[in-house]
Tab-separated table of C-alpha atoms and ligand atoms in Angstrom:
chain	number	residue	atom	x	y	z
A	706	MET	CA	-10.233	-3.397	-121.223
A	707	PHE	CA	-12.904	-2.241	-118.826
A	708	PHE	CA	-13.023	-5.704	-117.334
A	709	LEU	CA	-9.247	-5.652	-116.780
A	710	ILE	CA	-9.378	-2.345	-114.925
A	711	ILE	CA	-12.117	-3.641	-112.630
A	712	LEU	CA	-10.042	-6.762	-111.958
A	713	CYS	CA	-6.956	-4.692	-111.086
A	714	ILE	CA	-8.855	-2.409	-108.756
A	715	SER	CA	-10.605	-5.227	-106.939
A	716	SER	CA	-7.413	-7.220	-106.441
A	717	THR	CA	-5.623	-4.122	-105.115
A	718	ILE	CA	-8.455	-3.593	-102.653
A	719	LEU	CA	-8.330	-7.230	-101.579
A	720	ILE	CA	-4.559	-7.194	-101.083
A	721	THR	CA	-4.793	-3.951	-99.074
A	722	PHE	CA	-7.469	-5.473	-96.849
A	723	TYR	CA	-5.336	-8.563	-96.375
A	724	ILE	CA	-2.268	-6.531	-95.368
A	725	VAL	CA	-4.276	-4.364	-92.968
A	726	PHE	CA	-5.814	-7.500	-91.444
A	727	LYS	CA	-2.390	-9.137	-91.029
A	728	LEU	CA	-0.879	-6.010	-89.447
A	729	ARG	CA	-3.784	-5.704	-87.054
A	730	ASN	CA	-3.412	-9.345	-86.013
A	731	LYS	CA	0.318	-8.889	-85.505
A	732	LYS	CA	-0.309	-5.902	-83.250
A	733	TYR	CA	-2.717	-7.974	-81.128
A	734	LYS	CA	-0.371	-10.935	-81.050
A	735	ASP	CA	2.569	-8.841	-79.885
A	736	PHE	CA	0.415	-7.340	-77.173
A	737	ILE	CA	-0.647	-10.804	-75.992
A	738	LEU	CA	2.880	-12.214	-76.030
A	739	LYS	CA	3.962	-9.343	-73.823
A	740	ASN	CA	0.984	-8.965	-71.500
A	741	SER	CA	-1.225	-12.062	-71.350
A	742	ILE	CA	-1.302	-13.563	-67.851
A	743	ALA	CA	-2.813	-16.827	-69.116
A	744	LEU	CA	-0.011	-17.245	-71.627
A	745	LYS	CA	2.609	-16.522	-68.970
A	746	GLN	CA	1.070	-19.236	-66.782
A	747	LEU	CA	1.095	-21.665	-69.697
A	748	LEU	CA	4.780	-21.012	-70.425
A	749	ASP	CA	5.629	-21.577	-66.743
A	750	ILE	CA	3.851	-24.927	-66.852
A	751	ASN	CA	5.586	-25.816	-70.133
A	752	ASP	CA	8.946	-25.311	-68.443
A	753	LYS	CA	8.147	-28.025	-65.897
A	754	TYR	CA	7.335	-30.716	-68.452
A	755	HIS	CA	9.861	-32.552	-70.571
A	756	PHE	CA	8.275	-34.886	-73.052
A	757	TYR	CA	10.195	-37.598	-74.824
A	758	GLU	CA	11.033	-36.997	-78.482
A	759	CYS	CA	10.967	-40.272	-80.328
A	760	LYS	CA	13.103	-40.872	-83.382
A	761	SER	CA	11.583	-42.377	-86.489
A	762	TYR	CA	12.065	-46.036	-87.332
A	763	ASP	CA	10.299	-45.788	-90.679
A	764	ASP	CA	12.030	-47.940	-93.209
A	765	SER	CA	11.881	-48.765	-96.892
A	766	HIS	CA	13.496	-51.123	-99.333
A	767	VAL	CA	13.640	-51.446	-103.113
A	768	TYR	CA	13.447	-54.925	-104.625
A	769	ASP	CA	14.685	-55.271	-108.175
A	770	ASN	CA	13.148	-58.728	-108.336
A	771	ASN	CA	9.402	-59.063	-108.743
A	772	ASP	CA	9.190	-62.479	-107.012
A	773	PHE	CA	10.889	-61.205	-103.876
A	774	TYR	CA	8.660	-58.127	-103.882
A	775	ASN	CA	5.529	-60.280	-104.098
A	776	ASN	CA	6.701	-62.819	-101.511
A	777	ILE	CA	7.834	-60.402	-98.844
A	778	SER	CA	5.197	-58.520	-96.873
A	779	CYS	CA	5.719	-55.293	-94.981
A	780	GLU	CA	5.284	-57.301	-91.783
A	781	ASP	CA	8.064	-59.723	-92.830
A	782	TYR	CA	10.320	-56.763	-93.430
A	783	LEU	CA	9.443	-55.199	-90.068
A	784	ILE	CA	10.149	-58.467	-88.235
A	785	TYR	CA	13.537	-58.664	-89.943
A	786	GLN	CA	14.416	-55.120	-88.887
A	787	LEU	CA	13.177	-55.713	-85.348
A	788	GLN	CA	15.868	-58.374	-84.895
A	789	PHE	CA	18.357	-55.516	-84.664
A	790	LYS	CA	16.220	-52.682	-83.301
A	791	LYS	CA	13.881	-54.359	-80.841
A	792	TYR	CA	15.636	-53.065	-77.690
A	793	GLU	CA	15.598	-49.486	-78.888
A	794	VAL	CA	12.028	-49.814	-80.137
A	795	SER	CA	10.716	-51.275	-76.862
A	796	LYS	CA	12.480	-48.530	-74.947
A	797	ASP	CA	10.878	-45.873	-77.131
A	798	ILE	CA	7.435	-47.437	-76.773
A	799	LYS	CA	7.858	-47.285	-72.976
A	800	ASN	CA	8.906	-43.648	-73.204
A	801	ILE	CA	5.877	-42.801	-75.312
A	802	ASP	CA	3.685	-44.515	-72.701
A	803	ASN	CA	5.290	-42.217	-70.120
A	804	ASN	CA	4.449	-39.275	-72.353
A	805	ILE	CA	0.781	-40.272	-72.171
A	806	VAL	CA	0.791	-40.324	-68.345
A	807	LEU	CA	2.669	-37.043	-68.195
A	808	TYR	CA	0.447	-35.421	-70.805
A	809	ASP	CA	-2.612	-36.251	-68.727
A	810	LEU	CA	-1.126	-34.298	-65.792
A	811	TYR	CA	-0.110	-31.485	-68.121
A	812	CYS	CA	-3.634	-31.165	-69.529
A	813	LYS	CA	-5.129	-31.002	-66.026
A	814	GLU	CA	-2.836	-28.091	-65.167
A	815	ILE	CA	-3.639	-26.299	-68.429
A	816	VAL	CA	-7.382	-26.668	-67.985
A	817	ALA	CA	-7.091	-24.988	-64.578
A	818	ILE	CA	-5.830	-21.755	-66.119
A	819	ASN	CA	-8.698	-19.259	-65.922
A	820	SER	CA	-7.040	-15.907	-66.316
A	821	PHE	CA	-8.002	-15.345	-69.945
A	822	GLY	CA	-8.698	-11.708	-70.722
A	823	ASN	CA	-6.434	-10.482	-67.903
A	824	PHE	CA	-3.461	-8.473	-69.054
A	825	ASN	CA	-0.537	-6.675	-67.469
A	826	SER	CA	-1.282	-3.550	-69.486
A	827	SER	CA	-4.358	-1.505	-70.395
A	828	THR	CA	-6.481	-2.906	-73.221
A	829	GLU	CA	-8.635	0.206	-73.675
A	830	LYS	CA	-7.509	0.913	-77.226
A	831	LEU	CA	-8.079	-2.664	-78.400
A	832	ASN	CA	-11.160	-4.492	-79.609
A	833	GLN	CA	-11.975	-6.771	-76.670
A	834	LYS	CA	-13.677	-9.487	-78.679
A	835	HIS	CA	-10.843	-9.703	-81.171
A	836	LEU	CA	-8.266	-9.628	-78.406
A	837	TYR	CA	-9.967	-12.519	-76.669
A	838	SER	CA	-10.088	-14.681	-79.793
A	839	ILE	CA	-6.438	-13.990	-80.681
A	840	GLU	CA	-5.405	-14.754	-77.105
A	841	LYS	CA	-7.074	-18.179	-77.374
A	842	GLU	CA	-5.333	-18.758	-80.686
A	843	VAL	CA	-1.861	-17.860	-79.375
A	844	PHE	CA	-2.480	-19.911	-76.220
A	845	ASN	CA	-3.301	-22.985	-78.286
A	846	GLN	CA	-0.223	-22.412	-80.421
A	847	TYR	CA	2.033	-22.507	-77.367
A	848	LYS	CA	0.514	-25.646	-75.842
A	849	LEU	CA	2.961	-28.549	-75.929
A	850	LYS	CA	2.060	-31.310	-78.364
A	851	PRO	CA	4.085	-34.351	-77.365
A	852	ILE	CA	4.186	-37.617	-79.314
A	853	LEU	CA	1.523	-39.903	-77.847
A	854	HIS	CA	1.489	-42.692	-80.404
A	855	PHE	CA	4.253	-44.909	-81.631
A	856	TYR	CA	4.270	-45.949	-85.281
A	857	ILE	CA	6.618	-47.630	-87.707
A	858	THR	CA	5.831	-47.364	-91.400
A	859	ILE	CA	7.373	-49.845	-93.808
A	860	THR	CA	7.382	-49.132	-97.541
A	861	LEU	CA	8.505	-51.715	-100.074
A	862	TYR	CA	9.138	-50.821	-103.705
A	863	CYS	CA	9.583	-52.904	-106.786
A	864	SER	CA	11.894	-51.620	-109.473
A	865	LYS	CA	12.933	-52.661	-112.926
A	866	ILE	CA	16.561	-53.660	-113.406
A	867	ASN	CA	17.329	-50.067	-114.475
A	868	GLY	CA	16.095	-48.820	-111.094
A	869	GLN	CA	12.748	-47.410	-112.262
A	870	ILE	CA	10.118	-48.038	-109.579
A	871	TYR	CA	6.781	-49.353	-110.827
A	872	ALA	CA	5.030	-50.724	-107.729
A	873	SER	CA	4.954	-50.102	-104.002
A	874	LYS	CA	3.201	-51.209	-100.817
A	875	ARG	CA	3.097	-49.537	-97.439
A	876	LYS	CA	1.891	-50.454	-93.990
A	877	THR	CA	1.914	-48.612	-90.686
A	878	PHE	CA	2.309	-50.602	-87.472
A	879	THR	CA	1.232	-49.338	-84.058
A	880	SER	CA	2.869	-50.298	-80.764
A	881	ASP	CA	-0.006	-52.743	-80.181
A	882	GLN	CA	1.074	-54.588	-83.301
A	883	ILE	CA	4.822	-54.225	-82.766
A	884	LEU	CA	5.093	-55.420	-79.160
A	885	PRO	CA	3.635	-58.906	-79.879
A	886	LEU	CA	6.124	-59.291	-82.749
A	887	ILE	CA	9.009	-58.453	-80.405
A	888	LYS	CA	7.674	-60.983	-77.911
A	889	ARG	CA	7.555	-63.631	-80.626
A	890	LEU	CA	11.114	-62.740	-81.689
A	891	ASP	CA	12.269	-63.178	-78.091
A	892	ASN	CA	10.800	-66.678	-77.983
A	893	LYS	CA	14.166	-68.154	-78.870
A	894	ASN	CA	16.122	-71.238	-78.000
A	895	GLY	CA	19.777	-70.357	-78.554
A	896	GLY	CA	19.944	-69.354	-82.215
A	897	PHE	CA	16.646	-71.038	-83.024
A	898	TYR	CA	13.285	-69.276	-83.161
A	899	ASN	CA	10.455	-71.311	-81.651
A	900	ASP	CA	7.816	-69.390	-83.596
A	901	LYS	CA	7.586	-70.819	-87.099
A	902	GLY	CA	5.784	-67.771	-88.498
A	903	ILE	CA	8.595	-65.508	-87.301
A	904	TRP	CA	11.232	-67.840	-88.686
A	905	ASP	CA	9.485	-67.996	-92.079
A	906	SER	CA	9.329	-64.184	-92.235
A	907	LEU	CA	13.036	-63.898	-91.454
A	908	CYS	CA	13.926	-66.511	-94.099
A	909	ARG	CA	11.830	-64.777	-96.766
A	910	VAL	CA	13.542	-61.435	-96.147
A	911	GLU	CA	17.004	-63.004	-95.915
A	912	ARG	CA	16.465	-64.775	-99.240
A	913	GLY	CA	15.218	-61.520	-100.757
A	914	ARG	CA	18.459	-59.766	-99.908
A	915	VAL	CA	20.089	-61.192	-103.048
A	916	SER	CA	19.616	-58.271	-105.421
A	917	ASN	CA	20.138	-58.685	-109.145
A	918	LYS	CA	23.309	-56.657	-108.848
A	919	MET	CA	24.625	-59.069	-106.209
A	920	ARG	CA	23.521	-62.070	-108.263
A	921	PHE	CA	25.480	-60.989	-111.328
A	922	SER	CA	28.601	-60.126	-109.376
A	923	ILE	CA	28.556	-63.633	-107.810
A	924	TYR	CA	28.197	-65.201	-111.274
A	925	LYS	CA	31.134	-63.123	-112.440
A	926	ARG	CA	33.259	-64.020	-109.407
A	927	ASP	CA	32.585	-67.722	-110.002
A	928	GLY	CA	33.397	-67.469	-113.732
A	929	TYR	CA	29.780	-68.194	-114.752
A	930	ARG	CA	30.252	-71.822	-113.719
A	931	CYS	CA	28.585	-74.174	-111.256
A	932	ARG	CA	30.852	-74.471	-108.238
A	933	ILE	CA	29.988	-78.170	-107.817
A	934	CYS	CA	30.036	-79.739	-111.277
A	935	GLY	CA	31.860	-76.968	-113.139
A	936	ARG	CA	29.288	-76.656	-115.901
A	937	SER	CA	28.830	-73.238	-117.442
A	938	GLY	CA	25.646	-72.034	-118.997
A	939	CYS	CA	23.259	-69.213	-119.598
A	940	PHE	CA	21.809	-67.256	-116.668
A	941	ASP	CA	18.585	-69.244	-116.871
A	942	TYR	CA	20.535	-72.311	-115.951
A	943	LEU	CA	22.579	-70.838	-113.113
A	944	GLU	CA	21.264	-70.099	-109.643
A	945	ILE	CA	22.534	-68.481	-106.478
A	946	ASP	CA	22.914	-70.795	-103.516
A	947	HIS	CA	23.436	-69.956	-99.856
A	948	ILE	CA	26.407	-72.156	-98.900
A	949	LYS	CA	25.202	-72.298	-95.312
A	950	PRO	CA	21.437	-72.476	-95.946
A	951	ILE	CA	19.200	-69.704	-94.689
A	952	ALA	CA	17.116	-72.307	-92.873
A	953	LYS	CA	20.222	-73.156	-90.834
A	954	GLY	CA	20.980	-69.518	-90.071
A	955	GLY	CA	23.090	-68.698	-93.156
A	956	LYS	CA	23.215	-65.036	-94.123
A	957	THR	CA	23.145	-63.250	-97.462
A	958	THR	CA	26.784	-62.213	-97.697
A	959	TYR	CA	29.234	-62.556	-100.575
A	960	ASP	CA	31.201	-65.197	-98.631
A	961	ASN	CA	28.101	-67.311	-98.141
A	962	LEU	CA	26.858	-67.194	-101.735
A	963	GLN	CA	27.909	-69.361	-104.665
A	964	THR	CA	26.904	-70.119	-108.230
A	965	LEU	CA	25.291	-73.521	-108.807
A	966	CYS	CA	23.582	-75.018	-111.793
A	967	ARG	CA	19.911	-75.757	-111.320
A	968	ARG	CA	20.493	-79.518	-111.018
A	969	CYS	CA	23.239	-79.281	-108.357
A	970	ASN	CA	21.232	-76.678	-106.435
A	971	LYS	CA	18.219	-78.993	-106.365
A	972	GLU	CA	20.363	-81.882	-105.153
A	973	LYS	CA	22.071	-79.783	-102.494
A	974	GLY	CA	18.746	-78.466	-101.142
A	975	ASP	CA	19.121	-77.431	-97.504
A	976	LYS	CA	22.282	-79.459	-96.962
A	977	TYR	CA	25.336	-77.674	-95.653
B	1581	LIG	ZN1	26.249	-78.203	-111.210
């Protein structure tokens, strides 16, 4: 009982101190916001600078097939996405580079501010030391913090057929890693990629786009029969084939997928 009373009293004292401390800080902050010359100069400089806000390209994908999950790396997945986003991404990387140049100028202007401790109103009733430290704090709060680094984070998940995720991998790519990939993607001859590594990545991801859900709906559409020899069989025996092979630029769409038995699929190979 005695212990409880002591606990109550000490926590009440602590809370009171906390509230008094907060109120005091608020009073100082309000004074600074209204009267600090350094802060006013900072806000004027802030008005002159417009930094680029970059949107996020972070991406993720859930594979319900363990083999695809193991075969496909985060880099493969990024390369695949860059096919469609590379113009936007390169533009954003350039804009972030501009931010860096601009931020350098901004910092030089900020550093030149030397009017700390000068106020438009009398500070007689305030603790000078405390006022000075709060002014620094508020000043730092109002400094612009533009984006100076470009990143894309790719997260790949592996799920069971019921959707429960049991594994994941994640990698963050910087602009220094992304720009060479874009360059390699641009090394193209018509529809053909000259860079074999890039082409292999794209094929792996394209192949991995056949989810189990898609697989079973193709089987169903084709009546659980091989579209070449007409044999029906258990799922172990049936496979999904890209009619126009991925290696020849075929895509993973319902129109381009068919059910084949293992034997016919092996014979067909990369033929179209
Ligand atoms: Zn067959």
